[in-house]
PDB file of C-alpha atoms in Angstrom:
ATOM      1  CA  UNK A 293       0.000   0.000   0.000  1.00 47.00           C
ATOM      2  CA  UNK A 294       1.166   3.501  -0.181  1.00 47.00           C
ATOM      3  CA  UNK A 295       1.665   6.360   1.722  1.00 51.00           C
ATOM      4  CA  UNK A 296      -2.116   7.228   1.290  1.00 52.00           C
ATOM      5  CA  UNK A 297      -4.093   4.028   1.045  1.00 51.00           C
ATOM      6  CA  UNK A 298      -3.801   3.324  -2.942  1.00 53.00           C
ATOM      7  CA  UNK A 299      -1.704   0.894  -4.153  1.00 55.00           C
ATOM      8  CA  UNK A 300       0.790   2.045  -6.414  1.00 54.00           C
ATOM      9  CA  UNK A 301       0.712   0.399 -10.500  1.00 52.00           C
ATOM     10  CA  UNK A 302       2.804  -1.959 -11.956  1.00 52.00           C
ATOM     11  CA  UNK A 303       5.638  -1.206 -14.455  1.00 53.00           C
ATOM     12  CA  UNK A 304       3.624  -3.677 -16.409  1.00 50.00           C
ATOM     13  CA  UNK A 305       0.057  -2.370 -16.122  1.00 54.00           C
ATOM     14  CA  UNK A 306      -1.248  -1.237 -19.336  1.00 58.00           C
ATOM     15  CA  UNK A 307      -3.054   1.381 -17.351  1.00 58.00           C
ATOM     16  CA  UNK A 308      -2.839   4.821 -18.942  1.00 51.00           C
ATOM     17  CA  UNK A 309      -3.927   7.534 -16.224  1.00 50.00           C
ATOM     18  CA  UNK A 310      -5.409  11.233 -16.826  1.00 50.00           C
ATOM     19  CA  UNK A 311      -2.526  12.303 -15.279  1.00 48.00           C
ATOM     20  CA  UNK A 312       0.485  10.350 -18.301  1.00 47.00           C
ATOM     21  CA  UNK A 313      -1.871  11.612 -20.853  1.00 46.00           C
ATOM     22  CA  UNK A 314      -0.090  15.420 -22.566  1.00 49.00           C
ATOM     23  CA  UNK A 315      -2.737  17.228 -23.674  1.00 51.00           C
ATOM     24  CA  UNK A 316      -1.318  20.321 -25.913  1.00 60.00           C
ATOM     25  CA  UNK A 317      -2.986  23.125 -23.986  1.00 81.00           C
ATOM     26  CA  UNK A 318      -1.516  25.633 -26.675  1.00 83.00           C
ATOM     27  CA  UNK A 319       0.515  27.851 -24.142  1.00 90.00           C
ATOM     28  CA  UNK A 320       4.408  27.890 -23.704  1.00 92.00           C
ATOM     29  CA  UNK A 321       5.995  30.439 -21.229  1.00 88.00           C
ATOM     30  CA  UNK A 322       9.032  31.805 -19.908  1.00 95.00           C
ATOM     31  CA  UNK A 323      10.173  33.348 -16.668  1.00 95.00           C
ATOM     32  CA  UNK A 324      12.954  35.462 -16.079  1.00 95.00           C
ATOM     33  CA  UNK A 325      13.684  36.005 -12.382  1.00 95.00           C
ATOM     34  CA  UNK A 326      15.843  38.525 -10.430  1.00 95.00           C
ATOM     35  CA  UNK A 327      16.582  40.744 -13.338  1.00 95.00           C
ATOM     36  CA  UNK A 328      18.569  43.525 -12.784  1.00 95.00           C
ATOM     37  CA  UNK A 329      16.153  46.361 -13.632  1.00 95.00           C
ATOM     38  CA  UNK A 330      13.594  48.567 -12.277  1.00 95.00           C
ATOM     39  CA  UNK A 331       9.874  46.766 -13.246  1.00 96.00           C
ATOM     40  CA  UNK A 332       8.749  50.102 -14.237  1.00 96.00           C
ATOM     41  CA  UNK A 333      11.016  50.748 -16.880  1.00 95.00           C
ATOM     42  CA  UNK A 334      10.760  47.055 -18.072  1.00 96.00           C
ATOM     43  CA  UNK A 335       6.877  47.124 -17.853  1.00 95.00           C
ATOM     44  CA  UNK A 336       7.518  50.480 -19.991  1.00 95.00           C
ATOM     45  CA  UNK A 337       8.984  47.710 -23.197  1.00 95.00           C
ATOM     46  CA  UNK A 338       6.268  44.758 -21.946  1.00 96.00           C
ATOM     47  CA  UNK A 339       3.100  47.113 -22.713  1.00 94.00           C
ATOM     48  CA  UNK A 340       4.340  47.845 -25.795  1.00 94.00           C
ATOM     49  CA  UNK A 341       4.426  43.948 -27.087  1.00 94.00           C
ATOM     50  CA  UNK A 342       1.373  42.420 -25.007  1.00 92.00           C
ATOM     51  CA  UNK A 343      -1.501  40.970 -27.681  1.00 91.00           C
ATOM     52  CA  UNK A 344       1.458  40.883 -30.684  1.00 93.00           C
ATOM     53  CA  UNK A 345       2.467  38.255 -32.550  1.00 94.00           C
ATOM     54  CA  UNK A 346       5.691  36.756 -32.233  1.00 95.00           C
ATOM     55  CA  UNK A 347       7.581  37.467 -35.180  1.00 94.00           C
ATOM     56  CA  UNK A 348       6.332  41.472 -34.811  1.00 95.00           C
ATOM     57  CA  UNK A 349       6.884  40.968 -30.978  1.00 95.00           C
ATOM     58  CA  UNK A 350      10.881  40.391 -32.066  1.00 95.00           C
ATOM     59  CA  UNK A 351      11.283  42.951 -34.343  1.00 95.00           C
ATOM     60  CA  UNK A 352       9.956  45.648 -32.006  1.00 95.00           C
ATOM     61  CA  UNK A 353      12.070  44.296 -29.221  1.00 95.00           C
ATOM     62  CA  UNK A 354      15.387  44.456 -31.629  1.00 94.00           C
ATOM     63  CA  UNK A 355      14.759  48.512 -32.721  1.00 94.00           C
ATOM     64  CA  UNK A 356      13.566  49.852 -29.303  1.00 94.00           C
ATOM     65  CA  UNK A 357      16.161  51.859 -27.338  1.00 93.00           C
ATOM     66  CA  UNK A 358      15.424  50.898 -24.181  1.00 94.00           C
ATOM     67  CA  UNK A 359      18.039  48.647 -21.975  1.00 94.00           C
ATOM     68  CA  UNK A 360      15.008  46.838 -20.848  1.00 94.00           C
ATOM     69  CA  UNK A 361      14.450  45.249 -24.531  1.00 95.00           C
ATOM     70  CA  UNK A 362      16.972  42.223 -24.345  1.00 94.00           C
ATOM     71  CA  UNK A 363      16.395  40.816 -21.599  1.00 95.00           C
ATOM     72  CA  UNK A 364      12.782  40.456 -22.382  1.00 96.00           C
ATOM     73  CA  UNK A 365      13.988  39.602 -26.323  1.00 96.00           C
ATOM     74  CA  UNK A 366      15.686  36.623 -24.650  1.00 95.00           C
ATOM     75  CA  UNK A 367      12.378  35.802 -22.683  1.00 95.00           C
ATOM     76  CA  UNK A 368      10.126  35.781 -25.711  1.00 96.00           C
ATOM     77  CA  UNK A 369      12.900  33.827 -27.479  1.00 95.00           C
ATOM     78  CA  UNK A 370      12.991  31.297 -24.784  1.00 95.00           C
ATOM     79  CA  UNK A 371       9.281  31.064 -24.754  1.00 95.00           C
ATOM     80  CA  UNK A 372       9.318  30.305 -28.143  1.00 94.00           C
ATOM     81  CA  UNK A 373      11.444  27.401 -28.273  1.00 94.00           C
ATOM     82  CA  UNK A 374      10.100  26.275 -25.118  1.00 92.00           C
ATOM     83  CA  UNK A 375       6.778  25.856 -27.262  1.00 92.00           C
ATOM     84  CA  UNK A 376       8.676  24.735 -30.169  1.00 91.00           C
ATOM     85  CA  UNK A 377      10.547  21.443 -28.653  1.00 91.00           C
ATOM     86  CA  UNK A 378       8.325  20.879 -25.915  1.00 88.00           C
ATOM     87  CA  UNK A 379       4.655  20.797 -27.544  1.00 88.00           C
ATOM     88  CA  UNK A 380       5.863  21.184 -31.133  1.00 88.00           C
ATOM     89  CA  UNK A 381       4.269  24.745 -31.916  1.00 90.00           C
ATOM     90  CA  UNK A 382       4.822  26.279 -35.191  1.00 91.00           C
ATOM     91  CA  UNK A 383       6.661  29.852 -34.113  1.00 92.00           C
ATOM     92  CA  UNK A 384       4.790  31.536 -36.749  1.00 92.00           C
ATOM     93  CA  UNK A 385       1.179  30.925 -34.821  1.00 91.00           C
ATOM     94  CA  UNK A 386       2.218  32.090 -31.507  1.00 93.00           C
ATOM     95  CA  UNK A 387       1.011  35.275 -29.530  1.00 93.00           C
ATOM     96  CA  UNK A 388       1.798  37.080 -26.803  1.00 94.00           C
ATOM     97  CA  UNK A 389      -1.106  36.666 -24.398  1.00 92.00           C
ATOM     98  CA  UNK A 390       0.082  37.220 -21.304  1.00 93.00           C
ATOM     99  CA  UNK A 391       3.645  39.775 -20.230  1.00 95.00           C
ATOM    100  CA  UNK A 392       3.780  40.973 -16.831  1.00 95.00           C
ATOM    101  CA  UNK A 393       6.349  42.058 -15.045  1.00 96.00           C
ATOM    102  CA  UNK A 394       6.520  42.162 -10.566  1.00 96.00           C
ATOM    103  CA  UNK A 395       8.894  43.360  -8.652  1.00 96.00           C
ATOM    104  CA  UNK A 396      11.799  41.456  -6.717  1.00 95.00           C
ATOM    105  CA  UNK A 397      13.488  41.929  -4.043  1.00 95.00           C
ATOM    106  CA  UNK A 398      15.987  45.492  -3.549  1.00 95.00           C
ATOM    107  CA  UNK A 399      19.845  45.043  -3.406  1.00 94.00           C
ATOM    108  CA  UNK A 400      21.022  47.012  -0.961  1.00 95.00           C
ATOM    109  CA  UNK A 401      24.313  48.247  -0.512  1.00 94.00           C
ATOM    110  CA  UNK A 402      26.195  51.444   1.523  1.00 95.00           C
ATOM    111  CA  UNK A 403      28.775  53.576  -0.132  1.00 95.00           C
ATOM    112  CA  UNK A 404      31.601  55.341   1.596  1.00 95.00           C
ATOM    113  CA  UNK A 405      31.306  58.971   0.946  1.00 95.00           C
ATOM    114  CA  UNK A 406      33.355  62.176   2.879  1.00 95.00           C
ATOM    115  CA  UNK A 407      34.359  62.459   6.014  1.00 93.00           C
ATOM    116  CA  UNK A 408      33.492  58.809   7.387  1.00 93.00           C
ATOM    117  CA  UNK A 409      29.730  58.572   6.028  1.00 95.00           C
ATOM    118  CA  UNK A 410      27.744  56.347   3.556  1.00 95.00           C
ATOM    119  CA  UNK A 411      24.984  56.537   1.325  1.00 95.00           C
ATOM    120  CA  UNK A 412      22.322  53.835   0.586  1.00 96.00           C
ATOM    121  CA  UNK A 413      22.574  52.304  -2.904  1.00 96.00           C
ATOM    122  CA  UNK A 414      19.286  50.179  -3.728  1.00 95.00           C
ATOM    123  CA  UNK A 415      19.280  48.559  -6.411  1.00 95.00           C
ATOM    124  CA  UNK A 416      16.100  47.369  -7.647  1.00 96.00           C
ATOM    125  CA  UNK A 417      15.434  43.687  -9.344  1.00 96.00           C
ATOM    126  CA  UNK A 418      11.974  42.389 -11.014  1.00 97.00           C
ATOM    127  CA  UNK A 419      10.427  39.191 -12.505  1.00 96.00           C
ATOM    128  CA  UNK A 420       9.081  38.950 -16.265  1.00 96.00           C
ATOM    129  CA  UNK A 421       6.911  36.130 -16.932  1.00 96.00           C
ATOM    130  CA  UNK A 422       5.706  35.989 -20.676  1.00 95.00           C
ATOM    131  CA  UNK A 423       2.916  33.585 -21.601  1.00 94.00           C
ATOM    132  CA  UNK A 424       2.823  32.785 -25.406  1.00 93.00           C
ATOM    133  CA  UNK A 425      -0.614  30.955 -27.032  1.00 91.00           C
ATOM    134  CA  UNK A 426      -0.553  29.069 -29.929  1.00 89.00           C
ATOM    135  CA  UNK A 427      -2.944  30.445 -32.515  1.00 87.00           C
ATOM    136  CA  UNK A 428      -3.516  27.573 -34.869  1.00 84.00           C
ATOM    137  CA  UNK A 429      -5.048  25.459 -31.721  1.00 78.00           C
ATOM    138  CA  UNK A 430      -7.886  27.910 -31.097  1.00 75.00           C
ATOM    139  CA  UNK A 431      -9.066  27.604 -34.157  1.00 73.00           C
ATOM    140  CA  UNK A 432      -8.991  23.922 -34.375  1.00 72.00           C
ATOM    141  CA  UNK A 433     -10.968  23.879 -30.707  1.00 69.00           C
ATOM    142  CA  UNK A 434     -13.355  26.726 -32.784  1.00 69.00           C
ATOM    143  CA  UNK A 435     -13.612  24.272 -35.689  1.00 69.00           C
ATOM    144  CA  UNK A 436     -14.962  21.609 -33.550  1.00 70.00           C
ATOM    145  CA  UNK A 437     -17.239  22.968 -31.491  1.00 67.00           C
ATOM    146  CA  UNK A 438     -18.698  24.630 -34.912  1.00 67.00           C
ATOM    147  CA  UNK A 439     -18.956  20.865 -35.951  1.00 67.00           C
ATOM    148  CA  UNK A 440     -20.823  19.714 -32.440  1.00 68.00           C
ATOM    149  CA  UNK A 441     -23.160  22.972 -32.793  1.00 65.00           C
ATOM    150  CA  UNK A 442     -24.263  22.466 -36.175  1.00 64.00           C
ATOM    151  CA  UNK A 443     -23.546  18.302 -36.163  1.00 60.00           C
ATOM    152  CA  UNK A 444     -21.925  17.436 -39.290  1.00 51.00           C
ATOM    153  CA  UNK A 445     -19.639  15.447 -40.028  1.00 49.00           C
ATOM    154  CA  UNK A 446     -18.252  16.490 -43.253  1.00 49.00           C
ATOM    155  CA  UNK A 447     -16.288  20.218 -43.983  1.00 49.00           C
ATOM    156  CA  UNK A 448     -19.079  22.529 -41.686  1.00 46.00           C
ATOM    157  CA  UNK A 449     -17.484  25.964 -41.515  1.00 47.00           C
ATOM    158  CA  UNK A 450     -20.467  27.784 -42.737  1.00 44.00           C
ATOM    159  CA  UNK A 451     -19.703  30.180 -45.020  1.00 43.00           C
ATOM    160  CA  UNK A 452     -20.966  33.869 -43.870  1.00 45.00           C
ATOM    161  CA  UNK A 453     -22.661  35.942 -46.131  1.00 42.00           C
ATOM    162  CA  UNK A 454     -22.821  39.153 -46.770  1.00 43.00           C
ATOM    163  CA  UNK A 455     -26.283  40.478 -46.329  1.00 44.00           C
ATOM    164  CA  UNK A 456     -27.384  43.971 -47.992  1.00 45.00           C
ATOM    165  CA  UNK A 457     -29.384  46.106 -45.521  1.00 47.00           C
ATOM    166  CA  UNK A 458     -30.267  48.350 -47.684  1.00 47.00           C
ATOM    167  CA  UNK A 459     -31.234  47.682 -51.338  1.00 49.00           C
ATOM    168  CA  UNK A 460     -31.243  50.598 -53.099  1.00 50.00           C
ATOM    169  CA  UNK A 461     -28.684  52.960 -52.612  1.00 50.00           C
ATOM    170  CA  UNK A 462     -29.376  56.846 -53.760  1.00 51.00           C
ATOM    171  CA  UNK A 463     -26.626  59.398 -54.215  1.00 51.00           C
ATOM    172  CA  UNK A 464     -27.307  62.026 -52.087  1.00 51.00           C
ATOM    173  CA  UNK A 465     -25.675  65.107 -53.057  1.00 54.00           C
ATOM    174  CA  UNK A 466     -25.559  67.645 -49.843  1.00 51.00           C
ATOM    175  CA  UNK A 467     -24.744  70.822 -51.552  1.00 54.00           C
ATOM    176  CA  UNK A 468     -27.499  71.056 -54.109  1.00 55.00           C
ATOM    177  CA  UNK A 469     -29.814  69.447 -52.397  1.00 53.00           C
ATOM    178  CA  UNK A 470     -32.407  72.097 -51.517  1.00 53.00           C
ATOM    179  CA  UNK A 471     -31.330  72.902 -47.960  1.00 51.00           C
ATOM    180  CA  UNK A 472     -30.404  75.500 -45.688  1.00 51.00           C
ATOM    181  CA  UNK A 473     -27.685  76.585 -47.579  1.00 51.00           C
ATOM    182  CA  UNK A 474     -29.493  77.240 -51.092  1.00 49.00           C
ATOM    183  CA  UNK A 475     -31.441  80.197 -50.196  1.00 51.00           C
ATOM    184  CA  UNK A 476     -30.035  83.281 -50.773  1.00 49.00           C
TER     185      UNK A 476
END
């Protein structure tokens, strides 16, 4: 028996439990701790890549200015490959769905100034964690619940059409139309 009442499988049980089975949830992420950075000025770069894709996410990451950019670069590219060799994502589908940035804990340190005093030096760390989604999955879980709502088997994407609201369409010509503005 084990440790709580329930005995513990075989090596050669050809049991397969919820918990073996990998389900490709379509997120990969990466988490940079203890970075040596103030989270506002690296929340400054995050805001300006949250909801992007990942190929745009890189190229705005290589031309901004900011020191904050490469470490967070190197967390989008880890992200990526994370997504890439673990679940076998296609880096071309992913987004960036989630990018937030906390704040860590404050080096502190004293510096010797004149006459036998110091002054504080803090310097300030943060954590990035960046949370990438894997496009091309939400539209196959779309696809099938399209196919349990309308209960097809075959190709049932239904095609939307374009309906006209209004049938006739009159040009309206506002400056000699009789209005305000004709009467002398």
């Amino acid at each position: 028996m084990g440790k709580f009442g329930k005995n513990k499988p075989d090596a050669d049980d050809d049991i397969l439990y919820p918990w073996e089975i990998r389900r490709p949830d379509g997120r990969a992420y990466a988490l940079g701790q203890y970075i040596s950075m103030s989270a506002h000025k690296a929340r400054r770069v995050i805001d300006q890549i949250r909801g992007r894709s990942y190929e745009q996410t890189l190229m705005i990451l290589e031309l901004m200015p900011y020191r904050a950019c490469y470490p967070i670069y190197k967390l989008i590219y880890s992200a990526a490959a994370n997504g890439s060799h673990n679940k076998g994502f296609n880096k071309a589908n992913l987004f960036v769905i989630k990018a937030e940035v906390n704040e860590g804990t404050t080096l502190k340190k004293l510096k010797p100034r004149a006459r036998g005093r110091s002054y504080p030096i803090r310097r300030p760390t943060c954590h990035i964690e960046i949370l990438l989604y894997d496009i091309s999955l939400l539209y196959e879980t779309l696809y099938e619940k399209e196919c349990e709502l309308y209960q097809e088997d075959t190709f049932c994407l239904k095609k939307t059409e374009w309906k006209k609201k209004y049938n006739d369409m009159t040009y309206h010509n506002m400056y000699n139309s009789g209005g305000l503005w004709d009467k002398k």
